[in-house]
């Protein structure tokens, strides 16, 4: 059609595709040009089929907002950042060894007990919606992304 390369790449970005695909050789298969670490590392089930997390992806499929699903993940004592990962790849391939190889020591105060954030986690416990708590965080000059972090881990742990 004669579209400029920049326009094609912008369309790929808009559609959540990798624009780098346009830099590959069109005469060769994609698989032969993207072979490498991903295939070797991705040995587990896709995240959306992982028994530990599949119920959360079903919640998304049923139309629940991502905030509600992340809240359920936190409620179950898991890291809500899991929901930001690619559901088609295994958790091990997307995290540092799946968390089994080198656990990072967390010596700080858990977020839910941190004096700066304790009242916000109490608001959640009392049943306030995550959005309302995030608005309160913003009002108080704090980062509302705190609500997406694991309340059992310290702020220092999350910032590593």
Short mmCIF file of N, CA, C and O in Angstrom, two decimals, residues 30-148:
data_model
loop_
_atom_site.label_atom_id
_atom_site.label_comp_id
_atom_site.label_asym_id
_atom_site.label_seq_id
_atom_site.Cartn_x
_atom_site.Cartn_y
_atom_site.Cartn_z
N UNK A 30 9.19 -15.83 11.40
CA UNK A 30 9.35 -15.06 12.65
C UNK A 30 10.04 -15.93 13.69
O UNK A 30 10.93 -15.48 14.40
N UNK A 31 9.63 -17.20 13.76
CA UNK A 31 10.18 -18.11 14.76
C UNK A 31 11.69 -18.24 14.63
O UNK A 31 12.41 -18.25 15.62
N UNK A 32 12.18 -18.33 13.39
CA UNK A 32 13.62 -18.50 13.20
C UNK A 32 14.40 -17.24 13.58
O UNK A 32 15.57 -17.30 13.90
N UNK A 33 13.73 -16.08 13.55
CA UNK A 33 14.41 -14.82 13.85
C UNK A 33 14.26 -14.39 15.31
O UNK A 33 14.98 -13.53 15.78
N UNK A 34 13.33 -14.97 16.02
CA UNK A 34 13.12 -14.60 17.42
C UNK A 34 13.51 -15.72 18.36
O UNK A 34 13.25 -15.64 19.54
N UNK A 35 14.10 -16.77 17.85
CA UNK A 35 14.53 -17.90 18.69
C UNK A 35 15.53 -17.40 19.72
O UNK A 35 16.31 -16.52 19.47
N UNK A 36 15.50 -17.98 20.89
CA UNK A 36 16.48 -17.58 21.89
C UNK A 36 16.07 -17.94 23.29
O UNK A 36 15.51 -18.98 23.53
N UNK A 37 16.33 -17.01 24.20
CA UNK A 37 16.16 -17.24 25.63
C UNK A 37 14.73 -17.60 25.99
O UNK A 37 14.50 -18.43 26.84
N UNK A 38 13.75 -16.95 25.36
CA UNK A 38 12.36 -17.17 25.75
C UNK A 38 11.97 -18.63 25.68
O UNK A 38 11.36 -19.15 26.60
N UNK A 39 12.30 -19.30 24.59
CA UNK A 39 11.90 -20.69 24.43
C UNK A 39 12.54 -21.60 25.46
O UNK A 39 11.91 -22.49 25.98
N UNK A 40 13.79 -21.36 25.79
CA UNK A 40 14.50 -22.20 26.74
C UNK A 40 13.97 -22.00 28.15
O UNK A 40 13.82 -22.94 28.90
N UNK A 41 13.67 -20.76 28.53
CA UNK A 41 13.25 -20.46 29.89
C UNK A 41 11.79 -20.80 30.15
O UNK A 41 11.42 -21.13 31.26
N UNK A 42 10.94 -20.69 29.16
CA UNK A 42 9.50 -20.83 29.35
C UNK A 42 9.11 -22.29 29.42
O UNK A 42 8.61 -22.87 28.47
N UNK A 43 9.33 -22.92 30.58
CA UNK A 43 9.06 -24.34 30.73
C UNK A 43 7.77 -24.62 31.48
O UNK A 43 7.26 -25.72 31.43
N UNK A 44 7.24 -23.64 32.22
CA UNK A 44 6.03 -23.85 33.00
C UNK A 44 4.78 -23.60 32.19
O UNK A 44 4.83 -23.23 31.01
N UNK A 45 3.62 -23.78 32.81
CA UNK A 45 2.37 -23.52 32.12
C UNK A 45 2.18 -22.02 31.92
O UNK A 45 2.73 -21.22 32.68
N UNK A 46 1.39 -21.62 30.92
CA UNK A 46 1.10 -20.19 30.77
C UNK A 46 0.48 -19.66 32.06
O UNK A 46 -0.23 -20.38 32.75
N UNK A 47 0.74 -18.42 32.37
CA UNK A 47 0.27 -17.82 33.62
C UNK A 47 -1.24 -17.96 33.77
O UNK A 47 -1.74 -18.25 34.84
N UNK A 48 -1.96 -17.79 32.65
CA UNK A 48 -3.43 -17.87 32.74
C UNK A 48 -3.92 -19.29 33.04
O UNK A 48 -5.07 -19.47 33.42
N UNK A 49 -3.05 -20.29 32.88
CA UNK A 49 -3.42 -21.68 33.18
C UNK A 49 -2.73 -22.21 34.43
O UNK A 49 -2.94 -23.36 34.81
N UNK A 50 -1.90 -21.38 35.06
CA UNK A 50 -1.21 -21.77 36.29
C UNK A 50 -2.26 -21.95 37.38
O UNK A 50 -3.06 -21.04 37.63
N UNK A 51 -2.29 -23.11 38.03
CA UNK A 51 -3.33 -23.37 39.04
C UNK A 51 -3.41 -22.30 40.14
O UNK A 51 -4.48 -22.04 40.66
N UNK A 52 -2.28 -21.67 40.43
CA UNK A 52 -2.27 -20.67 41.49
C UNK A 52 -2.91 -19.35 41.07
O UNK A 52 -3.41 -18.59 41.90
N UNK A 53 -2.93 -19.05 39.76
CA UNK A 53 -3.40 -17.75 39.29
C UNK A 53 -4.56 -17.82 38.29
O UNK A 53 -5.09 -16.78 37.92
N UNK A 54 -4.95 -18.99 37.84
CA UNK A 54 -5.94 -19.07 36.78
C UNK A 54 -7.27 -18.45 37.16
O UNK A 54 -7.96 -17.87 36.32
N UNK A 55 -7.65 -18.50 38.44
CA UNK A 55 -8.95 -17.94 38.82
C UNK A 55 -8.99 -16.43 38.61
O UNK A 55 -10.04 -15.88 38.29
N UNK A 56 -7.85 -15.76 38.75
CA UNK A 56 -7.82 -14.32 38.55
C UNK A 56 -8.00 -13.96 37.08
O UNK A 56 -8.64 -12.97 36.75
N UNK A 57 -7.43 -14.77 36.20
CA UNK A 57 -7.59 -14.50 34.77
C UNK A 57 -9.01 -14.82 34.32
O UNK A 57 -9.53 -14.21 33.41
N UNK A 58 -9.65 -15.78 35.00
CA UNK A 58 -11.06 -16.05 34.71
C UNK A 58 -11.92 -14.86 35.13
O UNK A 58 -12.90 -14.52 34.46
N UNK A 59 -11.54 -14.22 36.25
CA UNK A 59 -12.27 -13.04 36.70
C UNK A 59 -12.19 -11.94 35.65
O UNK A 59 -13.19 -11.27 35.35
N UNK A 60 -10.99 -11.75 35.07
CA UNK A 60 -10.83 -10.75 34.01
C UNK A 60 -11.66 -11.11 32.79
O UNK A 60 -12.31 -10.25 32.19
N UNK A 61 -11.65 -12.39 32.43
CA UNK A 61 -12.39 -12.86 31.26
C UNK A 61 -13.89 -12.62 31.43
O UNK A 61 -14.60 -12.36 30.47
N UNK A 62 -14.37 -12.70 32.69
CA UNK A 62 -15.78 -12.49 32.97
C UNK A 62 -16.15 -11.01 33.00
O UNK A 62 -17.31 -10.66 33.14
N UNK A 63 -15.15 -10.14 32.87
CA UNK A 63 -15.42 -8.71 32.76
C UNK A 63 -15.19 -7.89 34.02
O UNK A 63 -15.53 -6.71 34.06
N UNK A 64 -14.62 -8.48 35.06
CA UNK A 64 -14.32 -7.70 36.27
C UNK A 64 -13.20 -6.71 35.96
O UNK A 64 -12.27 -7.03 35.22
N UNK A 65 -13.26 -5.52 36.54
CA UNK A 65 -12.20 -4.54 36.31
C UNK A 65 -10.87 -5.03 36.91
O UNK A 65 -10.86 -5.76 37.91
N UNK A 66 -9.78 -4.61 36.30
CA UNK A 66 -8.46 -5.04 36.74
C UNK A 66 -8.21 -4.67 38.20
O UNK A 66 -7.59 -5.41 38.95
N UNK A 67 -8.73 -3.53 38.64
CA UNK A 67 -8.56 -3.11 40.03
C UNK A 67 -9.21 -4.10 41.00
O UNK A 67 -8.65 -4.41 42.05
N UNK A 68 -10.39 -4.58 40.64
CA UNK A 68 -11.08 -5.55 41.49
C UNK A 68 -10.32 -6.87 41.54
O UNK A 68 -10.22 -7.50 42.59
N UNK A 69 -9.78 -7.26 40.40
CA UNK A 69 -9.02 -8.51 40.35
C UNK A 69 -7.74 -8.38 41.18
O UNK A 69 -7.39 -9.28 41.95
N UNK A 70 -7.05 -7.25 41.04
CA UNK A 70 -5.82 -7.04 41.83
C UNK A 70 -6.15 -7.03 43.33
O UNK A 70 -5.37 -7.51 44.14
N UNK A 71 -7.31 -6.48 43.67
CA UNK A 71 -7.72 -6.48 45.07
C UNK A 71 -7.91 -7.91 45.57
O UNK A 71 -7.53 -8.24 46.69
N UNK A 72 -8.47 -8.77 44.73
CA UNK A 72 -8.66 -10.18 45.10
C UNK A 72 -7.30 -10.87 45.26
O UNK A 72 -7.12 -11.70 46.15
N UNK A 73 -6.36 -10.51 44.41
CA UNK A 73 -5.02 -11.08 44.49
C UNK A 73 -4.38 -10.70 45.83
O UNK A 73 -3.81 -11.54 46.52
N UNK A 74 -4.50 -9.41 46.20
CA UNK A 74 -3.94 -8.94 47.47
C UNK A 74 -4.65 -9.63 48.63
O UNK A 74 -4.02 -10.07 49.59
N UNK A 75 -5.97 -9.75 48.53
CA UNK A 75 -6.76 -10.39 49.58
C UNK A 75 -6.28 -11.81 49.84
O UNK A 75 -6.24 -12.29 50.97
N UNK A 76 -5.86 -12.48 48.76
CA UNK A 76 -5.37 -13.85 48.87
C UNK A 76 -3.88 -13.92 49.23
O UNK A 76 -3.30 -15.01 49.21
N UNK A 77 -3.28 -12.77 49.50
CA UNK A 77 -1.88 -12.74 49.95
C UNK A 77 -0.86 -12.92 48.85
O UNK A 77 0.25 -13.37 49.10
N UNK A 78 -1.22 -12.58 47.63
CA UNK A 78 -0.29 -12.71 46.50
C UNK A 78 0.07 -11.33 45.97
O UNK A 78 -0.57 -10.34 46.28
N UNK A 79 1.09 -11.29 45.13
CA UNK A 79 1.56 -10.03 44.54
C UNK A 79 0.64 -9.62 43.40
O UNK A 79 0.52 -10.34 42.41
N UNK A 80 -0.01 -8.44 43.49
CA UNK A 80 -0.91 -8.02 42.42
C UNK A 80 -0.20 -7.68 41.11
O UNK A 80 -0.82 -7.60 40.06
N UNK A 81 1.12 -7.53 41.16
CA UNK A 81 1.89 -7.27 39.94
C UNK A 81 1.81 -8.43 38.96
O UNK A 81 2.10 -8.27 37.77
N UNK A 82 1.39 -9.59 39.43
CA UNK A 82 1.23 -10.76 38.56
C UNK A 82 0.25 -10.44 37.43
O UNK A 82 0.40 -10.92 36.31
N UNK A 83 -0.75 -9.63 37.73
CA UNK A 83 -1.77 -9.32 36.73
C UNK A 83 -1.25 -8.45 35.60
O UNK A 83 -1.90 -8.32 34.58
N UNK A 84 -0.08 -7.85 35.79
CA UNK A 84 0.52 -7.02 34.74
C UNK A 84 1.42 -7.83 33.81
O UNK A 84 1.92 -7.30 32.82
N UNK A 85 1.64 -9.10 34.13
CA UNK A 85 2.50 -9.96 33.32
C UNK A 85 1.73 -10.53 32.14
O UNK A 85 0.49 -10.50 32.10
N UNK A 86 2.44 -11.08 31.17
CA UNK A 86 1.84 -11.69 29.99
C UNK A 86 1.19 -13.02 30.37
O UNK A 86 1.89 -13.94 30.79
N UNK A 87 -0.13 -13.15 30.20
CA UNK A 87 -0.80 -14.40 30.59
C UNK A 87 -0.46 -15.58 29.70
O UNK A 87 -0.73 -16.73 30.05
N UNK A 88 0.17 -15.34 28.56
CA UNK A 88 0.53 -16.41 27.64
C UNK A 88 1.87 -17.06 27.97
O UNK A 88 2.21 -18.09 27.42
N UNK A 89 2.65 -16.43 28.86
CA UNK A 89 3.97 -16.96 29.22
C UNK A 89 3.93 -17.45 30.66
O UNK A 89 3.11 -17.01 31.46
N UNK A 90 4.85 -18.34 31.00
CA UNK A 90 4.89 -18.85 32.37
C UNK A 90 5.40 -17.78 33.32
O UNK A 90 6.12 -16.86 32.91
N UNK A 91 5.06 -17.91 34.58
CA UNK A 91 5.51 -16.95 35.58
C UNK A 91 7.02 -17.01 35.73
O UNK A 91 7.68 -16.00 35.91
N UNK A 92 7.59 -18.21 35.60
CA UNK A 92 9.03 -18.36 35.76
C UNK A 92 9.80 -17.59 34.70
O UNK A 92 10.84 -17.02 34.98
N UNK A 93 9.27 -17.56 33.47
CA UNK A 93 9.98 -16.87 32.40
C UNK A 93 9.87 -15.35 32.52
O UNK A 93 10.62 -14.63 31.89
N UNK A 94 8.93 -14.87 33.34
CA UNK A 94 8.71 -13.43 33.44
C UNK A 94 9.22 -12.83 34.74
O UNK A 94 9.20 -11.61 34.91
N UNK A 95 9.64 -13.67 35.66
CA UNK A 95 10.17 -13.16 36.92
C UNK A 95 11.58 -13.69 37.09
O UNK A 95 12.03 -14.53 36.34
N UNK A 96 12.25 -13.22 38.10
CA UNK A 96 13.62 -13.68 38.35
C UNK A 96 13.58 -15.13 38.80
O UNK A 96 13.49 -15.43 39.98
N UNK A 97 13.60 -16.04 37.85
CA UNK A 97 13.63 -17.47 38.17
C UNK A 97 12.37 -17.96 38.84
O UNK A 97 12.38 -18.98 39.47
N UNK A 98 11.26 -17.24 38.70
CA UNK A 98 10.02 -17.66 39.31
C UNK A 98 10.01 -17.48 40.81
O UNK A 98 9.11 -17.93 41.48
N UNK A 99 10.99 -16.82 41.35
CA UNK A 99 11.03 -16.56 42.77
C UNK A 99 11.61 -17.70 43.58
O UNK A 99 11.73 -17.62 44.78
N UNK A 100 11.99 -18.82 42.94
CA UNK A 100 12.49 -19.97 43.68
C UNK A 100 14.01 -19.96 43.81
O UNK A 100 14.55 -20.51 44.75
N UNK A 101 14.71 -19.34 42.85
CA UNK A 101 16.16 -19.44 42.82
C UNK A 101 16.84 -18.55 43.86
O UNK A 101 17.64 -19.02 44.66
N UNK A 102 16.54 -17.25 43.85
CA UNK A 102 17.18 -16.32 44.75
C UNK A 102 16.14 -15.45 45.44
O UNK A 102 15.83 -14.36 44.97
N UNK A 103 15.59 -15.89 46.55
CA UNK A 103 14.61 -15.04 47.23
C UNK A 103 15.29 -13.79 47.78
O UNK A 103 16.38 -13.86 48.33
N UNK A 104 14.64 -12.67 47.60
CA UNK A 104 15.17 -11.41 48.09
C UNK A 104 14.72 -11.25 49.54
O UNK A 104 13.55 -11.38 49.85
N UNK A 105 15.67 -10.96 50.40
CA UNK A 105 15.38 -10.79 51.83
C UNK A 105 14.61 -9.50 52.04
O UNK A 105 14.98 -8.44 51.56
N UNK A 106 13.50 -9.58 52.77
CA UNK A 106 12.71 -8.40 53.11
C UNK A 106 12.82 -8.17 54.60
O UNK A 106 12.26 -8.92 55.40
N UNK A 107 13.55 -7.14 54.98
CA UNK A 107 13.78 -6.89 56.40
C UNK A 107 13.00 -5.68 56.89
O UNK A 107 13.06 -5.35 58.08
N UNK A 108 12.29 -4.99 56.01
CA UNK A 108 11.56 -3.78 56.39
C UNK A 108 10.20 -4.08 56.99
O UNK A 108 9.76 -5.22 57.09
N UNK A 109 9.51 -3.02 57.38
CA UNK A 109 8.17 -3.10 57.95
C UNK A 109 7.18 -3.35 56.81
O UNK A 109 7.24 -2.68 55.78
N UNK A 110 6.27 -4.32 56.95
CA UNK A 110 5.27 -4.56 55.90
C UNK A 110 4.48 -3.27 55.62
O UNK A 110 4.21 -2.49 56.54
N UNK A 111 4.09 -3.07 54.36
CA UNK A 111 3.36 -1.87 53.99
C UNK A 111 2.12 -1.66 54.85
O UNK A 111 1.81 -0.54 55.24
N UNK A 112 1.40 -2.75 55.14
CA UNK A 112 0.15 -2.59 55.89
C UNK A 112 0.40 -2.15 57.34
O UNK A 112 -0.53 -1.70 58.00
N UNK A 113 1.65 -2.25 57.81
CA UNK A 113 1.99 -1.81 59.16
C UNK A 113 2.88 -0.56 59.17
O UNK A 113 3.20 -0.02 60.22
N UNK A 114 3.28 -0.12 57.96
CA UNK A 114 4.12 1.08 57.83
C UNK A 114 3.31 2.29 58.32
O UNK A 114 2.18 2.49 57.88
N UNK A 115 3.88 3.09 59.22
CA UNK A 115 3.14 4.25 59.75
C UNK A 115 2.62 5.20 58.67
O UNK A 115 1.57 5.81 58.84
N UNK A 116 3.33 5.30 57.54
CA UNK A 116 2.90 6.20 56.47
C UNK A 116 1.71 5.66 55.68
O UNK A 116 0.97 6.43 55.06
N UNK A 117 1.50 4.35 55.68
CA UNK A 117 0.46 3.75 54.84
C UNK A 117 -0.57 2.92 55.60
O UNK A 117 -1.53 2.45 55.02
N UNK A 118 -0.37 2.76 56.90
CA UNK A 118 -1.24 1.90 57.71
C UNK A 118 -2.71 2.30 57.59
O UNK A 118 -3.59 1.46 57.43
N UNK A 119 -2.99 3.61 57.65
CA UNK A 119 -4.38 4.05 57.63
C UNK A 119 -5.06 3.72 56.29
O UNK A 119 -6.25 3.44 56.25
N UNK A 120 -4.29 3.69 55.21
CA UNK A 120 -4.88 3.40 53.90
C UNK A 120 -5.26 1.93 53.78
O UNK A 120 -6.29 1.59 53.20
N UNK A 121 -4.43 1.06 54.36
CA UNK A 121 -4.78 -0.36 54.34
C UNK A 121 -5.94 -0.64 55.30
O UNK A 121 -6.74 -1.55 55.06
N UNK A 122 -6.06 0.17 56.35
CA UNK A 122 -7.21 0.05 57.25
C UNK A 122 -8.49 0.44 56.51
O UNK A 122 -9.55 -0.16 56.71
N UNK A 123 -8.39 1.45 55.64
CA UNK A 123 -9.55 1.87 54.85
C UNK A 123 -10.03 0.71 53.97
O UNK A 123 -11.24 0.48 53.83
N UNK A 124 -9.07 -0.02 53.38
CA UNK A 124 -9.43 -1.18 52.56
C UNK A 124 -10.12 -2.24 53.41
O UNK A 124 -11.12 -2.83 52.99
N UNK A 125 -9.58 -2.49 54.60
CA UNK A 125 -10.16 -3.49 55.49
C UNK A 125 -11.60 -3.14 55.86
O UNK A 125 -12.43 -4.02 56.03
N UNK A 126 -11.88 -1.83 55.98
CA UNK A 126 -13.22 -1.40 56.35
C UNK A 126 -14.19 -1.47 55.17
O UNK A 126 -15.36 -1.20 55.33
N UNK A 127 -13.67 -1.81 53.99
CA UNK A 127 -14.54 -2.01 52.84
C UNK A 127 -14.59 -0.89 51.84
O UNK A 127 -15.40 -0.93 50.91
N UNK A 128 -13.76 0.13 51.99
CA UNK A 128 -13.74 1.20 51.00
C UNK A 128 -13.19 0.67 49.68
O UNK A 128 -12.28 -0.16 49.68
N UNK A 129 -13.72 1.14 48.57
CA UNK A 129 -13.19 0.71 47.27
C UNK A 129 -11.74 1.16 47.08
O UNK A 129 -11.32 2.18 47.62
N UNK A 130 -11.00 0.38 46.30
CA UNK A 130 -9.59 0.70 46.05
C UNK A 130 -9.46 2.10 45.47
O UNK A 130 -8.55 2.84 45.83
N UNK A 131 -10.36 2.47 44.58
CA UNK A 131 -10.31 3.80 43.96
C UNK A 131 -10.40 4.92 44.98
O UNK A 131 -9.70 5.93 44.89
N UNK A 132 -11.26 4.74 45.99
CA UNK A 132 -11.40 5.75 47.04
C UNK A 132 -10.12 5.85 47.86
O UNK A 132 -9.68 6.95 48.24
N UNK A 133 -9.52 4.71 48.13
CA UNK A 133 -8.27 4.71 48.90
C UNK A 133 -7.15 5.35 48.08
O UNK A 133 -6.35 6.12 48.60
N UNK A 134 -7.14 5.08 46.78
CA UNK A 134 -6.12 5.70 45.91
C UNK A 134 -6.32 7.21 45.86
O UNK A 134 -5.34 7.96 45.84
N UNK A 135 -7.57 7.66 45.86
CA UNK A 135 -7.83 9.11 45.88
C UNK A 135 -7.32 9.71 47.19
O UNK A 135 -6.77 10.82 47.20
N UNK A 136 -7.50 9.00 48.30
CA UNK A 136 -7.01 9.49 49.59
C UNK A 136 -5.48 9.56 49.58
O UNK A 136 -4.89 10.51 50.12
N UNK A 137 -4.83 8.57 48.98
CA UNK A 137 -3.37 8.59 48.87
C UNK A 137 -2.92 9.81 48.08
O UNK A 137 -1.98 10.52 48.48
N UNK A 138 -3.57 10.07 46.95
CA UNK A 138 -3.23 11.22 46.11
C UNK A 138 -3.45 12.51 46.90
O UNK A 138 -2.60 13.41 46.86
N UNK A 139 -4.57 12.60 47.60
CA UNK A 139 -4.89 13.78 48.39
C UNK A 139 -3.79 14.06 49.42
O UNK A 139 -3.43 15.20 49.68
N UNK A 140 -3.24 13.00 50.00
CA UNK A 140 -2.21 13.13 51.01
C UNK A 140 -0.79 13.21 50.43
O UNK A 140 0.19 13.13 51.15
N UNK A 141 -0.69 13.30 49.10
CA UNK A 141 0.60 13.46 48.46
C UNK A 141 1.42 12.19 48.35
O UNK A 141 2.64 12.23 48.24
N UNK A 142 0.75 11.05 48.38
CA UNK A 142 1.44 9.77 48.28
C UNK A 142 1.08 9.10 46.95
O UNK A 142 0.09 9.44 46.32
N UNK A 143 1.89 8.15 46.54
CA UNK A 143 1.70 7.47 45.26
C UNK A 143 0.55 6.45 45.38
O UNK A 143 0.63 5.53 46.19
N UNK A 144 -0.51 6.59 44.58
CA UNK A 144 -1.63 5.65 44.67
C UNK A 144 -1.27 4.24 44.20
O UNK A 144 -2.00 3.29 44.47
N UNK A 145 -0.13 4.07 43.53
CA UNK A 145 0.31 2.74 43.09
C UNK A 145 0.65 1.84 44.27
O UNK A 145 0.81 0.63 44.11
N UNK A 146 0.75 2.41 45.45
CA UNK A 146 1.01 1.64 46.67
C UNK A 146 -0.05 0.54 46.82
O UNK A 146 0.24 -0.55 47.29
N UNK A 147 -1.26 0.83 46.39
CA UNK A 147 -2.36 -0.13 46.54
C UNK A 147 -2.16 -1.36 45.65
O UNK A 147 -2.79 -2.38 45.89
N UNK A 148 -1.30 -1.26 44.65
CA UNK A 148 -1.02 -2.40 43.78
C UNK A 148 0.10 -3.28 44.31
O UNK A 148 0.40 -4.32 43.73
#
